[in-house]
Backbone as CSV, one residue per row, in Angstrom:
resi,resn,N_x,N_y,N_z,CA_x,CA_y,CA_z,C_x,C_y,C_z
1,MET,3.032,-12.190,11.975,3.404,-11.962,10.596,3.376,-13.303,9.867
2,GLN,2.578,-13.398,8.810,2.457,-14.647,8.061,3.583,-14.800,7.056
3,TYR,3.965,-16.038,6.845,4.991,-16.350,5.856,4.325,-16.778,4.557
4,CYS,4.748,-16.193,3.447,4.211,-16.524,2.130,5.123,-17.579,1.501
5,GLU,4.585,-18.774,1.313,5.359,-19.860,0.700,5.652,-19.564,-0.776
6,LEU,4.697,-18.949,-1.457,4.846,-18.678,-2.882,6.025,-17.746,-3.160
7,HIS,6.117,-16.634,-2.399,7.164,-15.646,-2.630,8.301,-15.742,-1.625
8,GLU,8.202,-16.704,-0.703,9.234,-16.971,0.292,9.632,-15.726,1.074
9,MET,8.623,-15.098,1.680,8.872,-13.905,2.497,7.744,-13.733,3.498
10,HIS,8.024,-12.970,4.528,7.007,-12.637,5.519,6.225,-11.412,5.062
11,ASN,4.962,-11.319,5.485,4.134,-10.148,5.228,4.081,-9.785,3.748
12,CYS,3.824,-10.750,2.909,3.806,-10.539,1.463,2.602,-9.684,1.069
13,ALA,2.861,-8.521,0.525,1.783,-7.618,0.116,1.008,-8.176,-1.070
14,ASP,1.633,-9.037,-1.853,0.971,-9.582,-3.029,-0.013,-10.694,-2.694
15,CYS,0.171,-11.379,-1.586,-0.645,-12.556,-1.279,-1.439,-12.441,0.020
16,ALA,-1.425,-11.304,0.641,-2.153,-11.131,1.901,-3.653,-11.264,1.651
17,PRO,-4.411,-11.672,2.662,-5.865,-11.770,2.497,-6.449,-10.440,2.045
18,ARG,-7.396,-10.492,1.165,-8.025,-9.291,0.613,-9.295,-8.957,1.372
19,ARG,-9.551,-7.658,1.541,-10.814,-7.186,2.090,-11.589,-6.520,0.976
20,PRO,-12.909,-6.527,1.065,-13.678,-5.864,0.020,-13.382,-4.374,-0.005
21,PRO,-13.469,-3.734,-1.176,-13.205,-2.305,-1.272,-14.141,-1.503,-0.370
22,GLY,-13.639,-0.405,0.100,-14.442,0.456,0.953,-13.752,1.780,1.144
23,GLY,-14.200,2.535,2.113,-13.621,3.835,2.396,-12.296,3.715,3.122
24,ALA,-11.778,4.834,3.546,-10.489,4.874,4.231,-10.584,4.220,5.590
25,PRO,-9.736,3.240,5.855,-9.735,2.651,7.180,-8.943,3.482,8.173
26,ALA,-8.435,4.642,7.754,-7.537,5.434,8.589,-8.241,6.258,9.661
27,ASP,-9.561,6.226,9.717,-10.273,7.077,10.651,-9.895,6.838,12.111
28,THR,-9.516,5.603,12.463,-9.173,5.299,13.848,-7.728,5.640,14.170
29,GLY,-6.914,5.858,13.149,-5.513,6.160,13.380,-4.686,4.937,13.728
30,GLU,-5.170,3.760,13.404,-4.460,2.517,13.714,-4.170,1.732,12.441
31,TRP,-2.973,1.149,12.375,-2.616,0.365,11.190,-3.410,-0.928,11.083
32,HIS,-3.850,-1.487,12.195,-4.564,-2.762,12.115,-5.889,-2.640,11.356
33,GLU,-6.354,-1.426,11.135,-7.571,-1.205,10.348,-7.321,-1.349,8.847
34,TRP,-6.060,-1.270,8.433,-5.721,-1.341,7.010,-5.484,-2.786,6.594
35,PRO,-5.960,-3.188,5.422,-5.628,-4.521,4.913,-4.118,-4.616,4.701
36,THR,-3.540,-5.747,5.002,-2.096,-5.929,4.861,-1.633,-5.679,3.437
37,ALA,-2.449,-6.025,2.469,-2.064,-5.902,1.060,-2.261,-4.497,0.497
38,ALA,-2.841,-3.588,1.252,-3.127,-2.239,0.740,-1.842,-1.535,0.307
39,ILE,-1.976,-0.664,-0.670,-0.873,0.180,-1.121,-1.349,1.619,-1.008
40,ILE,-0.583,2.427,-0.295,-0.921,3.826,-0.030,-0.058,4.693,-0.941
41,ILE,-0.680,5.629,-1.629,0.022,6.434,-2.629,0.082,7.896,-2.176
42,HIS,1.291,8.383,-2.001,1.541,9.765,-1.592,1.526,10.679,-2.814
43,ALA,1.348,11.951,-2.581,1.328,12.935,-3.668,2.624,12.929,-4.479
44,SER,3.729,12.492,-3.877,5.021,12.444,-4.563,5.137,11.300,-5.565
45,GLY,4.163,10.372,-5.549,4.219,9.217,-6.435,4.843,7.996,-5.787
46,PHE,5.244,8.138,-4.506,5.793,6.992,-3.785,4.669,6.137,-3.221
47,ALA,4.858,4.832,-3.301,3.909,3.878,-2.730,4.447,3.399,-1.386
48,HIS,3.549,3.267,-0.425,3.895,2.794,0.910,2.967,1.648,1.278
49,LEU,3.402,0.833,2.230,2.582,-0.253,2.755,2.100,0.119,4.147
50,PRO,0.979,-0.423,4.585,0.512,-0.154,5.945,1.598,-0.515,6.962
51,GLY,1.797,0.372,7.925,2.823,0.174,8.939,4.098,0.937,8.660
52,CYS,4.182,1.602,7.514,5.384,2.364,7.159,5.654,3.434,8.204
53,GLY,6.897,3.528,8.633,7.288,4.524,9.621,7.247,5.950,9.114
54,HIS,7.144,6.123,7.793,7.065,7.466,7.217,5.665,8.060,7.314
55,LEU,4.679,7.221,7.642,3.286,7.653,7.622,2.621,7.464,8.974
56,THR,1.627,8.285,9.225,0.752,8.130,10.378,-0.631,7.814,9.821
57,PRO,-1.244,6.718,10.259,-2.525,6.316,9.667,-3.581,7.424,9.657
58,ALA,-3.640,8.214,10.716,-4.661,9.265,10.789,-4.459,10.357,9.741
59,ASP,-3.248,10.493,9.217,-2.963,11.525,8.218,-3.309,11.100,6.794
60,ILE,-3.578,9.839,6.595,-3.822,9.333,5.238,-5.260,9.627,4.840
61,ARG,-5.392,10.692,4.080,-6.707,11.090,3.568,-6.488,11.972,2.345
62,PRO,-7.509,12.081,1.504,-7.389,12.944,0.334,-7.287,14.402,0.782
63,PRO,-6.737,15.280,0.024,-6.253,15.095,-1.348,-4.799,14.640,-1.425
64,ARG,-4.089,14.618,-0.299,-2.662,14.269,-0.335,-2.417,12.804,-0.673
65,TYR,-3.311,11.922,-0.255,-3.113,10.487,-0.449,-4.246,9.847,-1.246
66,GLY,-3.890,8.797,-1.916,-4.832,7.873,-2.517,-4.382,6.490,-2.089
67,TRP,-5.214,5.489,-2.276,-4.815,4.144,-1.871,-5.580,3.095,-2.657
68,VAL,-5.028,1.906,-2.634,-5.637,0.738,-3.255,-5.745,-0.302,-2.147
69,LEU,-6.962,-0.648,-1.766,-7.149,-1.606,-0.676,-6.918,-3.041,-1.123
70,THR,-7.235,-3.343,-2.369,-7.083,-4.709,-2.883,-6.339,-4.681,-4.212
71,PRO,-5.029,-4.450,-4.171,-4.270,-4.414,-5.419,-4.197,-5.804,-6.053
72,SER,-3.993,-5.822,-7.344,-3.861,-7.102,-8.042,-2.560,-7.780,-7.610
73,SER,-2.528,-9.063,-7.748,-1.333,-9.821,-7.386,-0.133,-9.310,-8.175
74,GLY,0.956,-9.054,-7.487,2.171,-8.571,-8.132,2.240,-7.076,-8.341
75,ALA,1.206,-6.329,-7.952,1.181,-4.877,-8.190,2.354,-4.169,-7.524
76,TRP,2.698,-4.568,-6.315,3.802,-3.912,-5.596,5.108,-4.078,-6.364
77,ARG,5.377,-5.251,-6.863,6.633,-5.517,-7.558,6.696,-4.860,-8.939
78,ARG,5.556,-4.660,-9.552,5.537,-4.067,-10.897,5.651,-2.547,-10.889
79,LEU,5.482,-1.902,-9.750,5.485,-0.436,-9.710,6.721,0.147,-10.388
80,ALA,6.498,1.027,-11.339,7.565,1.701,-12.072,6.935,2.834,-12.870
81,PRO,7.745,3.789,-13.330,7.187,4.856,-14.161,6.472,4.313,-15.404
82,THR,6.909,3.157,-15.891,6.265,2.562,-17.067,5.051,1.715,-16.694
83,TYR,4.866,1.428,-15.394,3.712,0.658,-14.936,3.180,1.272,-13.637
84,PRO,2.596,2.466,-13.727,2.100,3.133,-12.516,0.863,2.437,-11.949
85,LEU,0.647,2.632,-10.666,-0.543,2.103,-9.994,-1.418,3.286,-9.617
86,ARG,-2.636,3.316,-10.111,-3.561,4.407,-9.841,-4.418,4.082,-8.624
87,ALA,-4.613,5.078,-7.770,-5.428,4.906,-6.566,-6.876,4.616,-6.926
88,THR,-7.503,3.757,-6.136,-8.914,3.438,-6.323,-9.777,4.063,-5.233
89,HIS,-9.143,4.602,-4.200,-9.841,5.248,-3.081,-9.074,6.506,-2.688
90,GLY,-9.731,7.356,-1.927,-9.097,8.625,-1.547,-8.989,9.503,-2.774
91,ASN,-7.820,10.093,-2.993,-7.599,10.894,-4.192,-7.270,9.937,-5.337
92,THR,-8.259,9.657,-6.150,-8.094,8.678,-7.231,-7.275,9.210,-8.407
93,GLU,-6.804,10.445,-8.304,-5.899,10.990,-9.322,-4.448,10.622,-9.014
94,ARG,-4.183,10.110,-7.838,-2.811,9.746,-7.448,-2.369,8.486,-8.174
95,GLU,-1.103,8.504,-8.613,-0.492,7.340,-9.241,0.857,7.094,-8.593
96,ALA,1.101,5.856,-8.218,2.400,5.472,-7.671,3.304,5.032,-8.815
97,VAL,4.532,5.541,-8.799,5.494,5.165,-9.833,6.770,4.573,-9.224
98,SER,6.878,4.607,-7.894,8.037,4.012,-7.228,7.640,3.563,-5.825
99,ARG,8.448,2.668,-5.261,8.175,2.102,-3.941,9.022,2.778,-2.878
100,CYS,8.463,2.957,-1.709,9.201,3.419,-0.545,10.287,2.372,-0.257
101,SER,11.533,2.797,-0.136,12.614,1.824,0.071,12.498,1.126,1.422
102,THR,11.974,1.811,2.431,11.780,1.191,3.738,10.734,0.080,3.638
103,CYS,9.624,0.357,2.988,8.570,-0.649,2.809,9.073,-1.804,1.942
104,ASP,9.847,-1.478,0.920,10.333,-2.493,0.001,11.246,-3.493,0.706
105,ARG,11.996,-3.025,1.693,12.881,-3.923,2.448,12.091,-4.958,3.242
106,THR,10.828,-4.681,3.555,10.034,-5.642,4.315,9.509,-6.750,3.408
107,GLN,9.610,-6.561,2.132,9.097,-7.543,1.180,10.210,-8.454,0.779
């Protein structure tokens, strides 16, 4: 787990190395296939980070989920009903309006 000097935390979703956009990395059912900075959006509007105990990687696929593989810096912290994050992959109609509290504790 890398330490982010800028935000003074481990596993910073805002500063993790970015991978180029592509399809769902969930085909293998392993979290290591997902970029650390990815944000996964559930149909409920909750955003999750890769490794969340509420999710199984193999289950993350449209239409129930959408995701953003390379979110802009600060996207995780800005999530709110007034600043939703729209999925760029999977079900691109999904919008996150709140953060999973379990994932948020890791930040």
